[in-house]
PDB file of C-alpha atoms and ligand atoms in Angstrom:
ATOM      1  CA  MET A   1       7.704 -91.891 120.051  1.00 93.00           C
ATOM      2  CA  LYS A   2       8.769 -88.271 119.689  1.00 94.00           C
ATOM      3  CA  GLY A   3      11.185 -86.724 122.162  1.00 95.00           C
ATOM      4  CA  ILE A   4       8.764 -83.879 122.868  1.00 94.00           C
ATOM      5  CA  ILE A   5       6.440 -86.388 124.551  1.00 96.00           C
ATOM      6  CA  PHE A   6       9.286 -87.788 126.684  1.00 97.00           C
ATOM      7  CA  ARG A   7      10.455 -84.313 127.669  1.00 97.00           C
ATOM      8  CA  GLU A   8       6.967 -83.313 128.714  1.00 97.00           C
ATOM      9  CA  PHE A   9       6.668 -86.521 130.733  1.00 97.00           C
ATOM     10  CA  ILE A  10      10.000 -86.020 132.558  1.00 97.00           C
ATOM     11  CA  ASN A  11       9.096 -82.364 133.289  1.00 97.00           C
ATOM     12  CA  LEU A  12       5.749 -83.448 134.712  1.00 97.00           C
ATOM     13  CA  VAL A  13       7.440 -86.065 136.948  1.00 98.00           C
ATOM     14  CA  GLU A  14       9.894 -83.417 138.169  1.00 97.00           C
ATOM     15  CA  THR A  15       7.042 -81.043 139.012  1.00 97.00           C
ATOM     16  CA  LYS A  16       4.461 -83.455 140.449  1.00 96.00           C
ATOM     17  CA  PHE A  17       6.965 -85.716 142.238  1.00 96.00           C
ATOM     18  CA  SER A  18      10.564 -84.454 142.339  1.00 97.00           C
ATOM     19  CA  ILE A  19      13.748 -84.122 140.308  1.00 97.00           C
ATOM     20  CA  GLU A  20      15.146 -87.069 142.318  1.00 97.00           C
ATOM     21  CA  THR A  21      12.148 -89.238 141.328  1.00 97.00           C
ATOM     22  CA  ALA A  22      12.699 -88.379 137.662  1.00 97.00           C
ATOM     23  CA  ASP A  23      16.395 -89.319 137.991  1.00 96.00           C
ATOM     24  CA  SER A  24      15.506 -92.555 139.806  1.00 96.00           C
ATOM     25  CA  ILE A  25      13.072 -93.788 137.178  1.00 97.00           C
ATOM     26  CA  ILE A  26      15.554 -92.996 134.395  1.00 96.00           C
ATOM     27  CA  THR A  27      18.281 -94.981 136.192  1.00 96.00           C
ATOM     28  CA  ALA A  28      16.033 -97.863 137.257  1.00 95.00           C
ATOM     29  CA  SER A  29      14.483 -98.344 133.815  1.00 93.00           C
ATOM     30  CA  ARG A  30      17.975 -98.688 132.209  1.00 91.00           C
ATOM     31  CA  ILE A  31      16.786 -97.026 129.033  1.00 91.00           C
ATOM     32  CA  LYS A  32      19.239 -96.652 126.171  1.00 89.00           C
ATOM     33  CA  SER A  33      18.750 -92.892 125.800  1.00 90.00           C
ATOM     34  CA  ASN A  34      19.583 -92.387 129.475  1.00 89.00           C
ATOM     35  CA  GLY A  35      16.812 -89.802 129.590  1.00 90.00           C
ATOM     36  CA  SER A  36      18.456 -87.355 127.157  1.00 93.00           C
ATOM     37  CA  TYR A  37      15.655 -86.486 124.743  1.00 95.00           C
ATOM     38  CA  THR A  38      15.535 -83.824 122.048  1.00 94.00           C
ATOM     39  CA  SER A  39      12.056 -82.650 121.031  1.00 90.00           C
ATOM     40  CA  ILE A  40      12.386 -83.756 117.407  1.00 89.00           C
ATOM     41  CA  GLY A  41      14.269 -87.004 118.123  1.00 93.00           C
ATOM     42  CA  THR A  42      12.465 -90.347 117.977  1.00 94.00           C
ATOM     43  CA  TYR A  43      12.842 -92.970 120.709  1.00 94.00           C
ATOM     44  CA  PRO A  44      11.363 -96.425 121.293  1.00 93.00           C
ATOM     45  CA  THR A  45       7.861 -96.312 122.788  1.00 93.00           C
ATOM     46  CA  ASP A  46       9.117 -99.112 125.089  1.00 93.00           C
ATOM     47  CA  GLU A  47      11.178 -96.453 126.891  1.00 95.00           C
ATOM     48  CA  MET A  48       7.985 -94.617 127.817  1.00 96.00           C
ATOM     49  CA  VAL A  49       6.426 -97.875 128.999  1.00 95.00           C
ATOM     50  CA  ALA A  50       9.543 -98.593 131.122  1.00 96.00           C
ATOM     51  CA  LEU A  51       9.566 -95.083 132.637  1.00 97.00           C
ATOM     52  CA  VAL A  52       5.868 -95.195 133.509  1.00 97.00           C
ATOM     53  CA  ASN A  53       6.252 -98.684 135.027  1.00 97.00           C
ATOM     54  CA  GLU A  54       9.145 -97.496 137.210  1.00 97.00           C
ATOM     55  CA  LEU A  55       7.176 -94.420 138.280  1.00 98.00           C
ATOM     56  CA  SER A  56       4.319 -96.708 139.226  1.00 98.00           C
ATOM     57  CA  ASN A  57       6.697 -98.912 141.277  1.00 97.00           C
ATOM     58  CA  ILE A  58       8.075 -95.922 143.156  1.00 95.00           C
ATOM     59  CA  SER A  59       4.856 -93.945 143.621  1.00 96.00           C
ATOM     60  CA  LYS A  60       2.465 -96.913 143.999  1.00 97.00           C
ATOM     61  CA  VAL A  61       0.118 -95.095 141.618  1.00 97.00           C
ATOM     62  CA  PRO A  62      -1.246 -97.594 139.036  1.00 98.00           C
ATOM     63  CA  VAL A  63       0.057 -97.243 135.450  1.00 97.00           C
ATOM     64  CA  PRO A  64      -3.381 -96.389 133.919  1.00 97.00           C
ATOM     65  CA  ALA A  65      -3.833 -93.490 136.381  1.00 98.00           C
ATOM     66  CA  LEU A  66      -0.346 -92.162 135.578  1.00 98.00           C
ATOM     67  CA  LEU A  67      -0.986 -92.323 131.806  1.00 97.00           C
ATOM     68  CA  ASN A  68      -4.349 -90.626 132.268  1.00 98.00           C
ATOM     69  CA  THR A  69      -2.821 -87.750 134.266  1.00 98.00           C
ATOM     70  CA  PHE A  70      -0.091 -87.396 131.675  1.00 98.00           C
ATOM     71  CA  GLY A  71      -2.624 -87.264 128.813  1.00 98.00           C
ATOM     72  CA  ARG A  72      -4.654 -84.559 130.562  1.00 98.00           C
ATOM     73  CA  HIS A  73      -1.533 -82.568 131.255  1.00 97.00           C
ATOM     74  CA  LEU A  74      -0.192 -82.971 127.710  1.00 98.00           C
ATOM     75  CA  PHE A  75      -3.365 -81.686 126.075  1.00 98.00           C
ATOM     76  CA  LYS A  76      -3.051 -78.529 128.196  1.00 97.00           C
ATOM     77  CA  ARG A  77       0.600 -78.186 127.206  1.00 97.00           C
ATOM     78  CA  PHE A  78      -0.303 -78.579 123.515  1.00 96.00           C
ATOM     79  CA  THR A  79      -2.792 -75.710 123.819  1.00 96.00           C
ATOM     80  CA  ASP A  80       0.247 -73.665 124.790  1.00 96.00           C
ATOM     81  CA  ILE A  81       3.229 -74.999 122.800  1.00 94.00           C
ATOM     82  CA  HIS A  82       1.154 -75.997 119.734  1.00 93.00           C
ATOM     83  CA  ALA A  83      -1.599 -73.392 120.120  1.00 95.00           C
ATOM     84  CA  MET A  84      -2.048 -73.046 116.343  1.00 94.00           C
ATOM     85  CA  TYR A  85      -3.497 -76.582 116.211  1.00 94.00           C
ATOM     86  CA  VAL A  86      -6.067 -75.904 118.918  1.00 95.00           C
ATOM     87  CA  THR A  87      -7.110 -72.244 118.640  1.00 94.00           C
ATOM     88  CA  PRO A  88      -9.095 -72.652 115.372  1.00 94.00           C
ATOM     89  CA  TYR A  89     -11.652 -74.748 117.299  1.00 96.00           C
ATOM     90  CA  THR A  90     -14.275 -73.672 119.798  1.00 96.00           C
ATOM     91  CA  THR A  91     -15.812 -76.993 120.842  1.00 97.00           C
ATOM     92  CA  VAL A  92     -14.650 -80.518 121.681  1.00 97.00           C
ATOM     93  CA  PHE A  93     -16.600 -82.148 118.846  1.00 97.00           C
ATOM     94  CA  GLU A  94     -15.298 -79.609 116.333  1.00 96.00           C
ATOM     95  CA  LEU A  95     -11.674 -80.379 117.268  1.00 97.00           C
ATOM     96  CA  LEU A  96     -12.168 -84.136 117.408  1.00 97.00           C
ATOM     97  CA  ARG A  97     -13.869 -84.250 114.018  1.00 95.00           C
ATOM     98  CA  LEU A  98     -10.667 -82.872 112.505  1.00 94.00           C
ATOM     99  CA  LEU A  99      -8.098 -84.614 114.709  1.00 93.00           C
ATOM    100  CA  ASP A 100      -7.301 -87.532 112.426  1.00 90.00           C
ATOM    101  CA  ASN A 101      -7.573 -85.820 109.041  1.00 89.00           C
ATOM    102  CA  HIS A 102      -6.178 -82.455 109.932  1.00 92.00           C
ATOM    103  CA  ILE A 103      -4.433 -81.948 113.298  1.00 93.00           C
ATOM    104  CA  HIS A 104      -2.421 -85.161 113.387  1.00 91.00           C
ATOM    105  CA  VAL A 105      -1.700 -84.786 109.644  1.00 91.00           C
ATOM    106  CA  GLU A 106      -0.159 -81.363 110.343  1.00 90.00           C
ATOM    107  CA  VAL A 107       1.703 -82.861 113.301  1.00 90.00           C
ATOM    108  CA  ARG A 108       3.266 -85.420 110.949  1.00 89.00           C
ATOM    109  CA  LYS A 109       4.603 -82.562 108.784  1.00 90.00           C
ATOM    110  CA  LEU A 110       6.211 -81.072 111.873  1.00 89.00           C
ATOM    111  CA  TYR A 111       7.572 -84.363 113.237  1.00 88.00           C
ATOM    112  CA  SER A 112       8.076 -86.439 110.071  1.00 83.00           C
ATOM    113  CA  ASP A 113       8.334 -89.887 111.667  1.00 89.00           C
ATOM    114  CA  ALA A 114       5.620 -89.398 114.293  1.00 91.00           C
ATOM    115  CA  GLU A 115       3.795 -92.621 115.143  1.00 89.00           C
ATOM    116  CA  LEU A 116       0.274 -91.351 115.301  1.00 91.00           C
ATOM    117  CA  PRO A 117      -2.807 -93.279 116.301  1.00 91.00           C
ATOM    118  CA  SER A 118      -5.838 -93.620 114.061  1.00 92.00           C
ATOM    119  CA  PHE A 119      -9.139 -92.139 115.127  1.00 94.00           C
ATOM    120  CA  THR A 120     -12.492 -92.593 113.475  1.00 95.00           C
ATOM    121  CA  HIS A 121     -15.636 -90.900 114.609  1.00 96.00           C
ATOM    122  CA  GLU A 122     -19.333 -91.106 114.098  1.00 97.00           C
ATOM    123  CA  MET A 123     -21.992 -88.635 115.225  1.00 97.00           C
ATOM    124  CA  ILE A 124     -24.730 -90.705 116.895  1.00 97.00           C
ATOM    125  CA  ASN A 125     -26.729 -87.471 117.052  1.00 96.00           C
ATOM    126  CA  ALA A 126     -25.862 -83.770 117.410  1.00 94.00           C
ATOM    127  CA  ASP A 127     -25.026 -84.272 121.110  1.00 95.00           C
ATOM    128  CA  CYS A 128     -23.319 -87.626 121.047  1.00 97.00           C
ATOM    129  CA  MET A 129     -20.085 -88.630 119.341  1.00 98.00           C
ATOM    130  CA  LEU A 130     -18.544 -92.081 119.084  1.00 98.00           C
ATOM    131  CA  PHE A 131     -14.771 -91.798 118.857  1.00 97.00           C
ATOM    132  CA  ILE A 132     -12.687 -94.889 118.130  1.00 97.00           C
ATOM    133  CA  TYR A 133      -8.983 -95.175 118.940  1.00 96.00           C
ATOM    134  CA  ARG A 134      -6.645 -97.633 117.248  1.00 94.00           C
ATOM    135  CA  SER A 135      -2.887 -97.738 117.635  1.00 92.00           C
ATOM    136  CA  LYS A 136      -0.138-100.300 117.737  1.00 88.00           C
ATOM    137  CA  ASN A 137       0.977 -98.480 120.886  1.00 87.00           C
ATOM    138  CA  MET A 138      -2.320 -99.200 122.658  1.00 87.00           C
ATOM    139  CA  LEU A 139      -2.151 -96.125 124.855  1.00 94.00           C
ATOM    140  CA  ALA A 140      -5.888 -95.902 125.497  1.00 96.00           C
ATOM    141  CA  ASP A 141      -5.364 -94.565 129.040  1.00 97.00           C
ATOM    142  CA  PHE A 142      -3.272 -91.784 127.609  1.00 97.00           C
ATOM    143  CA  ALA A 143      -5.834 -91.127 124.846  1.00 97.00           C
ATOM    144  CA  GLU A 144      -8.580 -90.937 127.481  1.00 98.00           C
ATOM    145  CA  GLY A 145      -6.514 -88.392 129.434  1.00 98.00           C
ATOM    146  CA  MET A 146      -6.053 -86.320 126.255  1.00 98.00           C
ATOM    147  CA  LEU A 147      -9.816 -86.398 125.682  1.00 98.00           C
ATOM    148  CA  GLN A 148     -10.485 -85.323 129.280  1.00 98.00           C
ATOM    149  CA  GLY A 149      -7.902 -82.543 128.904  1.00 98.00           C
ATOM    150  CA  CYS A 150      -9.693 -81.443 125.738  1.00 98.00           C
ATOM    151  CA  ILE A 151     -13.100 -81.416 127.492  1.00 98.00           C
ATOM    152  CA  GLU A 152     -11.614 -79.385 130.365  1.00 97.00           C
ATOM    153  CA  HIS A 153      -9.982 -76.972 127.940  1.00 97.00           C
ATOM    154  CA  PHE A 154     -13.263 -76.103 126.232  1.00 97.00           C
ATOM    155  CA  ASN A 155     -15.045 -76.205 129.587  1.00 96.00           C
ATOM    156  CA  GLU A 156     -17.911 -78.282 128.251  1.00 96.00           C
ATOM    157  CA  ALA A 157     -20.169 -80.619 130.208  1.00 96.00           C
ATOM    158  CA  ILE A 158     -19.461 -83.844 128.334  1.00 97.00           C
ATOM    159  CA  HIS A 159     -19.831 -87.318 129.783  1.00 97.00           C
ATOM    160  CA  LEU A 160     -17.084 -89.682 128.605  1.00 98.00           C
ATOM    161  CA  GLU A 161     -17.603 -93.428 128.529  1.00 98.00           C
ATOM    162  CA  ARG A 162     -14.954 -95.947 127.519  1.00 97.00           C
ATOM    163  CA  HIS A 163     -15.216 -99.448 126.187  1.00 97.00           C
ATOM    164  CA  ASP A 164     -12.091-101.501 125.346  1.00 96.00           C
ATOM    165  CA  VAL A 165     -12.526-104.093 122.609  1.00 94.00           C
ATOM    166  CA  THR A 166      -9.658-106.531 123.093  1.00 88.00           C
ATOM    167  CA  ALA A 167     -10.908-109.728 121.471  1.00 82.00           C
ATOM    168  CA  GLY A 168      -9.962-110.584 117.886  1.00 81.00           C
ATOM    169  CA  ASN A 169      -7.380-108.973 115.595  1.00 84.00           C
ATOM    170  CA  ASP A 170      -8.866-105.513 115.679  1.00 89.00           C
ATOM    171  CA  ALA A 171      -8.201-104.297 119.228  1.00 92.00           C
ATOM    172  CA  HIS A 172      -9.509-100.773 119.726  1.00 95.00           C
ATOM    173  CA  THR A 173     -11.125 -98.512 122.266  1.00 97.00           C
ATOM    174  CA  ARG A 174     -14.524 -96.907 121.819  1.00 97.00           C
ATOM    175  CA  PHE A 175     -15.114 -93.589 123.557  1.00 98.00           C
ATOM    176  CA  THR A 176     -18.688 -92.345 123.685  1.00 98.00           C
ATOM    177  CA  MET A 177     -19.000 -88.644 124.448  1.00 98.00           C
ATOM    178  CA  THR A 178     -22.383 -87.247 125.334  1.00 97.00           C
ATOM    179  CA  LYS A 179     -23.269 -83.649 126.137  1.00 95.00           C
ATOM    180  CA  GLU A 180     -24.388 -83.812 129.770  1.00 89.00           C
ATOM    181  CA  ALA A 181     -27.925 -82.502 129.443  1.00 78.00           C
ATOM    182  CA  HIS A 182     -28.507 -85.451 127.134  1.00 66.00           C
ATOM    183  CA  VAL A 183     -27.024 -88.220 129.279  1.00 65.00           C
ATOM    184  CA  ILE A 184     -29.748 -90.768 129.907  1.00 62.00           C
ATOM    185  CA  ALA A 185     -29.668 -92.074 133.469  1.00 57.00           C
ATOM    186  CA  SER A 186     -29.013 -95.818 133.482  1.00 52.00           C
TER     187      SER A 186
HETATM  188  C1  HEM B   1      -8.126 -84.724 122.189  1.00 65.57           C
HETATM  189  C2  HEM B   1      -7.258 -84.613 121.203  1.00 65.57           C
HETATM  190  C3  HEM B   1      -6.111 -85.574 121.001  1.00 65.57           C
HETATM  191  C4  HEM B   1      -6.051 -86.913 121.259  1.00 65.57           C
HETATM  192  C5  HEM B   1      -7.145 -87.803 121.839  1.00 65.57           C
HETATM  193  C6  HEM B   1      -4.717 -87.347 120.877  1.00 65.57           C
HETATM  194  C7  HEM B   1      -4.223 -88.618 121.049  1.00 65.57           C
HETATM  195  C8  HEM B   1      -2.931 -89.002 120.859  1.00 65.57           C
HETATM  196  C9  HEM B   1      -2.394 -90.288 121.267  1.00 65.57           C
HETATM  197  C10 HEM B   1      -3.171 -91.375 121.990  1.00 65.57           C
HETATM  198  C11 HEM B   1      -1.070 -90.302 120.929  1.00 65.57           C
HETATM  199  C12 HEM B   1      -0.021 -91.410 121.235  1.00 65.57           C
HETATM  200  C13 HEM B   1       0.385 -92.212 120.061  1.00 65.57           C
HETATM  201  C14 HEM B   1      -0.390 -93.507 119.913  1.00 65.57           C
HETATM  202  O1  HEM B   1      -1.346 -93.790 120.652  1.00 65.57           O
HETATM  203  O2  HEM B   1      -0.036 -94.276 118.978  1.00 65.57           O
HETATM  204  C15 HEM B   1      -0.784 -89.018 120.302  1.00 65.57           C
HETATM  205  C16 HEM B   1       0.449 -88.640 119.822  1.00 65.57           C
HETATM  206  C17 HEM B   1       0.766 -87.356 119.459  1.00 65.57           C
HETATM  207  N1  HEM B   1      -0.100 -86.300 119.310  1.00 65.57           N
HETATM  208 FE1  HEM B   1      -2.109 -86.342 119.630  1.00 65.57          FE
HETATM  209  N2  HEM B   1      -4.005 -86.282 120.359  1.00 65.57           N
HETATM  210  C18 HEM B   1      -4.816 -85.173 120.445  1.00 65.57           C
HETATM  211  C19 HEM B   1      -4.492 -83.894 120.078  1.00 65.57           C
HETATM  212  C20 HEM B   1      -3.270 -83.493 119.669  1.00 65.57           C
HETATM  213  C21 HEM B   1      -2.932 -82.117 119.405  1.00 65.57           C
HETATM  214  C22 HEM B   1      -3.841 -80.909 119.541  1.00 65.57           C
HETATM  215  C23 HEM B   1      -1.644 -82.108 119.033  1.00 65.57           C
HETATM  216  C24 HEM B   1      -0.908 -80.846 118.635  1.00 65.57           C
HETATM  217  C25 HEM B   1       0.285 -80.744 118.345  1.00 65.57           C
HETATM  218  C26 HEM B   1      -1.149 -83.497 119.064  1.00 65.57           C
HETATM  219  C27 HEM B   1       0.137 -83.933 118.783  1.00 65.57           C
HETATM  220  C28 HEM B   1       0.625 -85.200 118.986  1.00 65.57           C
HETATM  221  C29 HEM B   1       2.053 -85.565 118.888  1.00 65.57           C
HETATM  222  C30 HEM B   1       3.238 -84.640 118.558  1.00 65.57           C
HETATM  223  C31 HEM B   1       2.125 -86.924 119.174  1.00 65.57           C
HETATM  224  C32 HEM B   1       3.403 -87.797 119.250  1.00 65.57           C
HETATM  225  C33 HEM B   1       3.614 -88.717 118.104  1.00 65.57           C
HETATM  226  C34 HEM B   1       4.845 -89.581 118.355  1.00 65.57           C
HETATM  227  O3  HEM B   1       5.328 -89.648 119.488  1.00 65.57           O
HETATM  228  O4  HEM B   1       5.399 -90.190 117.425  1.00 65.57           O
HETATM  229  N3  HEM B   1      -2.181 -84.303 119.447  1.00 65.57           N
HETATM  230  N4  HEM B   1      -1.925 -88.269 120.250  1.00 65.57           N
END
């Protein structure tokens, strides 16, 4: 996982919790890097898992909620630090349609060894998109946070539903996004 992601995570912990909490989770998780990350460096994803687990131990906030908050925050940060990848788009569906084949492809040019997830999408109709996440990292909570951050960024009324498919060899997560006026009450 790229150092930029770790740095953003540590900064968020320092801001939302405290500098002491950030130091504590780095010490307690006994990670090899000792928390010194450069943006373009690459570090084991296990270090992120260890840091988030320690933060959960200290804060008593469950891991999925922490990953979700981080995803939401990171999308907002990307609109700032990587604005060129977001500004060409004006809607959530427009950006997501090009995430796998364009945005993350450009990201790989910037960070050559980036471990990016795979997304496929299908338009169920003009107001409903099925978005499928696959990754060996299985960070679906983080992906969901990124999607929520994206929806907030474009300020659209989109209902997000998640379904984890864990059985079999092809584990993945299906996100169904429906423009609110078209959500059918169940
Ligand atoms: C809603 C839109 C997006 C979603 C759902 C999304 C999702 C994700 C997820 C889940 C990961 C973690 C890796 C994994 O699961 O294997 C990731 C990594 C990453 N994404 Fe995206 N992403 C989005 C938009 C963007 C944008 C706009 C940028 C702009 C720069 C970006 C840059 C990156 C980078 C740099 C990584 C790190 C790769 C690594 O650590 O090796 N993403 N993305």
